[in-house]
Amino acid sequence: MTLTLLLAACVVVLILAVALGVGLTQWVNHLIERERQAEARRWRNEL
């Protein structure tokens, strides 16, 4: 019984870790993309 609970807890933690990793990656990519667009806008303003 406790082994099943332990296994279930491990699976839940694994799923949460993957979801967090994916969310973090998307957030970082969003920040990078925003910075790149701001940089492109600055370049266009200088021309």
Short mmCIF file of N, CA and C in Angstrom, two decimals:
data_model
loop_
_atom_site.label_atom_id
_atom_site.label_comp_id
_atom_site.label_asym_id
_atom_site.label_seq_id
_atom_site.Cartn_x
_atom_site.Cartn_y
_atom_site.Cartn_z
N MET A 1 0.83 -1.21 0.00
CA MET A 1 0.00 0.00 0.00
C MET A 1 0.87 1.26 0.00
N THR A 2 1.82 1.32 0.92
CA THR A 2 2.67 2.52 0.99
C THR A 2 3.53 2.64 -0.26
N LEU A 3 3.91 1.50 -0.84
CA LEU A 3 4.72 1.53 -2.07
C LEU A 3 3.93 2.16 -3.21
N THR A 4 2.66 1.82 -3.30
CA THR A 4 1.79 2.39 -4.34
C THR A 4 1.66 3.90 -4.15
N LEU A 5 1.48 4.32 -2.90
CA LEU A 5 1.36 5.75 -2.62
C LEU A 5 2.66 6.47 -2.98
N LEU A 6 3.78 5.85 -2.63
CA LEU A 6 5.09 6.44 -2.93
C LEU A 6 5.27 6.59 -4.44
N LEU A 7 4.91 5.56 -5.17
CA LEU A 7 5.02 5.58 -6.63
C LEU A 7 4.12 6.68 -7.21
N ALA A 8 2.90 6.77 -6.70
CA ALA A 8 1.97 7.80 -7.18
C ALA A 8 2.52 9.20 -6.88
N ALA A 9 3.09 9.38 -5.71
CA ALA A 9 3.67 10.67 -5.34
C ALA A 9 4.82 11.02 -6.28
N CYS A 10 5.65 10.03 -6.60
CA CYS A 10 6.78 10.26 -7.51
C CYS A 10 6.28 10.69 -8.89
N VAL A 11 5.23 10.03 -9.36
CA VAL A 11 4.67 10.37 -10.68
C VAL A 11 4.13 11.80 -10.67
N VAL A 12 3.42 12.16 -9.60
CA VAL A 12 2.87 13.51 -9.50
C VAL A 12 3.99 14.55 -9.48
N VAL A 13 5.03 14.29 -8.71
CA VAL A 13 6.17 15.22 -8.63
C VAL A 13 6.84 15.36 -9.99
N LEU A 14 6.99 14.24 -10.69
CA LEU A 14 7.61 14.25 -12.01
C LEU A 14 6.79 15.09 -12.98
N ILE A 15 5.47 14.90 -12.97
CA ILE A 15 4.59 15.66 -13.86
C ILE A 15 4.67 17.15 -13.53
N LEU A 16 4.67 17.48 -12.25
CA LEU A 16 4.77 18.89 -11.85
C LEU A 16 6.10 19.49 -12.28
N ALA A 17 7.18 18.73 -12.12
CA ALA A 17 8.50 19.22 -12.51
C ALA A 17 8.56 19.49 -14.02
N VAL A 18 7.99 18.58 -14.80
CA VAL A 18 7.98 18.76 -16.26
C VAL A 18 7.14 19.99 -16.64
N ALA A 19 5.97 20.11 -16.02
CA ALA A 19 5.09 21.25 -16.31
C ALA A 19 5.78 22.56 -15.94
N LEU A 20 6.45 22.58 -14.80
CA LEU A 20 7.16 23.78 -14.36
C LEU A 20 8.29 24.12 -15.33
N GLY A 21 9.04 23.10 -15.75
CA GLY A 21 10.13 23.30 -16.69
C GLY A 21 9.64 23.87 -18.01
N VAL A 22 8.53 23.32 -18.51
CA VAL A 22 7.97 23.80 -19.78
C VAL A 22 7.48 25.24 -19.63
N GLY A 23 6.79 25.52 -18.53
CA GLY A 23 6.30 26.87 -18.29
C GLY A 23 7.43 27.88 -18.17
N LEU A 24 8.48 27.50 -17.46
CA LEU A 24 9.63 28.37 -17.29
C LEU A 24 10.31 28.64 -18.63
N THR A 25 10.46 27.58 -19.44
CA THR A 25 11.09 27.72 -20.75
C THR A 25 10.30 28.67 -21.64
N GLN A 26 8.97 28.52 -21.65
CA GLN A 26 8.13 29.39 -22.47
C GLN A 26 8.22 30.84 -21.99
N TRP A 27 8.27 31.03 -20.66
CA TRP A 27 8.35 32.38 -20.11
C TRP A 27 9.67 33.05 -20.51
N VAL A 28 10.78 32.29 -20.40
CA VAL A 28 12.09 32.82 -20.78
C VAL A 28 12.11 33.16 -22.27
N ASN A 29 11.56 32.25 -23.10
CA ASN A 29 11.50 32.51 -24.54
C ASN A 29 10.69 33.77 -24.83
N HIS A 30 9.62 33.96 -24.09
CA HIS A 30 8.77 35.14 -24.26
C HIS A 30 9.57 36.41 -23.95
N LEU A 31 10.33 36.38 -22.85
CA LEU A 31 11.14 37.54 -22.48
C LEU A 31 12.20 37.83 -23.53
N ILE A 32 12.86 36.78 -24.04
CA ILE A 32 13.90 36.95 -25.06
C ILE A 32 13.29 37.54 -26.32
N GLU A 33 12.14 37.02 -26.73
CA GLU A 33 11.47 37.51 -27.94
C GLU A 33 11.08 38.98 -27.78
N ARG A 34 10.58 39.35 -26.61
CA ARG A 34 10.20 40.73 -26.36
C ARG A 34 11.42 41.65 -26.45
N GLU A 35 12.54 41.19 -25.88
CA GLU A 35 13.77 41.98 -25.91
C GLU A 35 14.27 42.14 -27.35
N ARG A 36 14.18 41.06 -28.13
CA ARG A 36 14.61 41.12 -29.53
C ARG A 36 13.76 42.10 -30.33
N GLN A 37 12.45 42.10 -30.06
CA GLN A 37 11.56 43.02 -30.78
C GLN A 37 11.87 44.47 -30.39
N ALA A 38 12.15 44.69 -29.12
CA ALA A 38 12.49 46.03 -28.66
C ALA A 38 13.79 46.49 -29.32
N GLU A 39 14.76 45.57 -29.44
CA GLU A 39 16.04 45.87 -30.08
C GLU A 39 15.82 46.23 -31.55
N ALA A 40 14.98 45.44 -32.23
CA ALA A 40 14.68 45.71 -33.64
C ALA A 40 14.01 47.08 -33.79
N ARG A 41 13.14 47.42 -32.87
CA ARG A 41 12.46 48.71 -32.91
C ARG A 41 13.48 49.84 -32.74
N ARG A 42 14.44 49.65 -31.82
CA ARG A 42 15.48 50.67 -31.62
C ARG A 42 16.30 50.85 -32.89
N TRP A 43 16.65 49.72 -33.54
CA TRP A 43 17.43 49.80 -34.78
C TRP A 43 16.66 50.58 -35.84
N ARG A 44 15.35 50.29 -35.97
CA ARG A 44 14.52 50.96 -36.98
C ARG A 44 14.43 52.46 -36.68
N ASN A 45 14.37 52.82 -35.42
CA ASN A 45 14.28 54.23 -35.06
C ASN A 45 15.56 54.97 -35.41
N GLU A 46 16.71 54.28 -35.32
CA GLU A 46 17.99 54.93 -35.61
C GLU A 46 18.17 55.17 -37.11
N LEU A 47 17.58 54.31 -37.93
CA LEU A 47 17.75 54.45 -39.39
C LEU A 47 16.98 55.64 -39.94
#
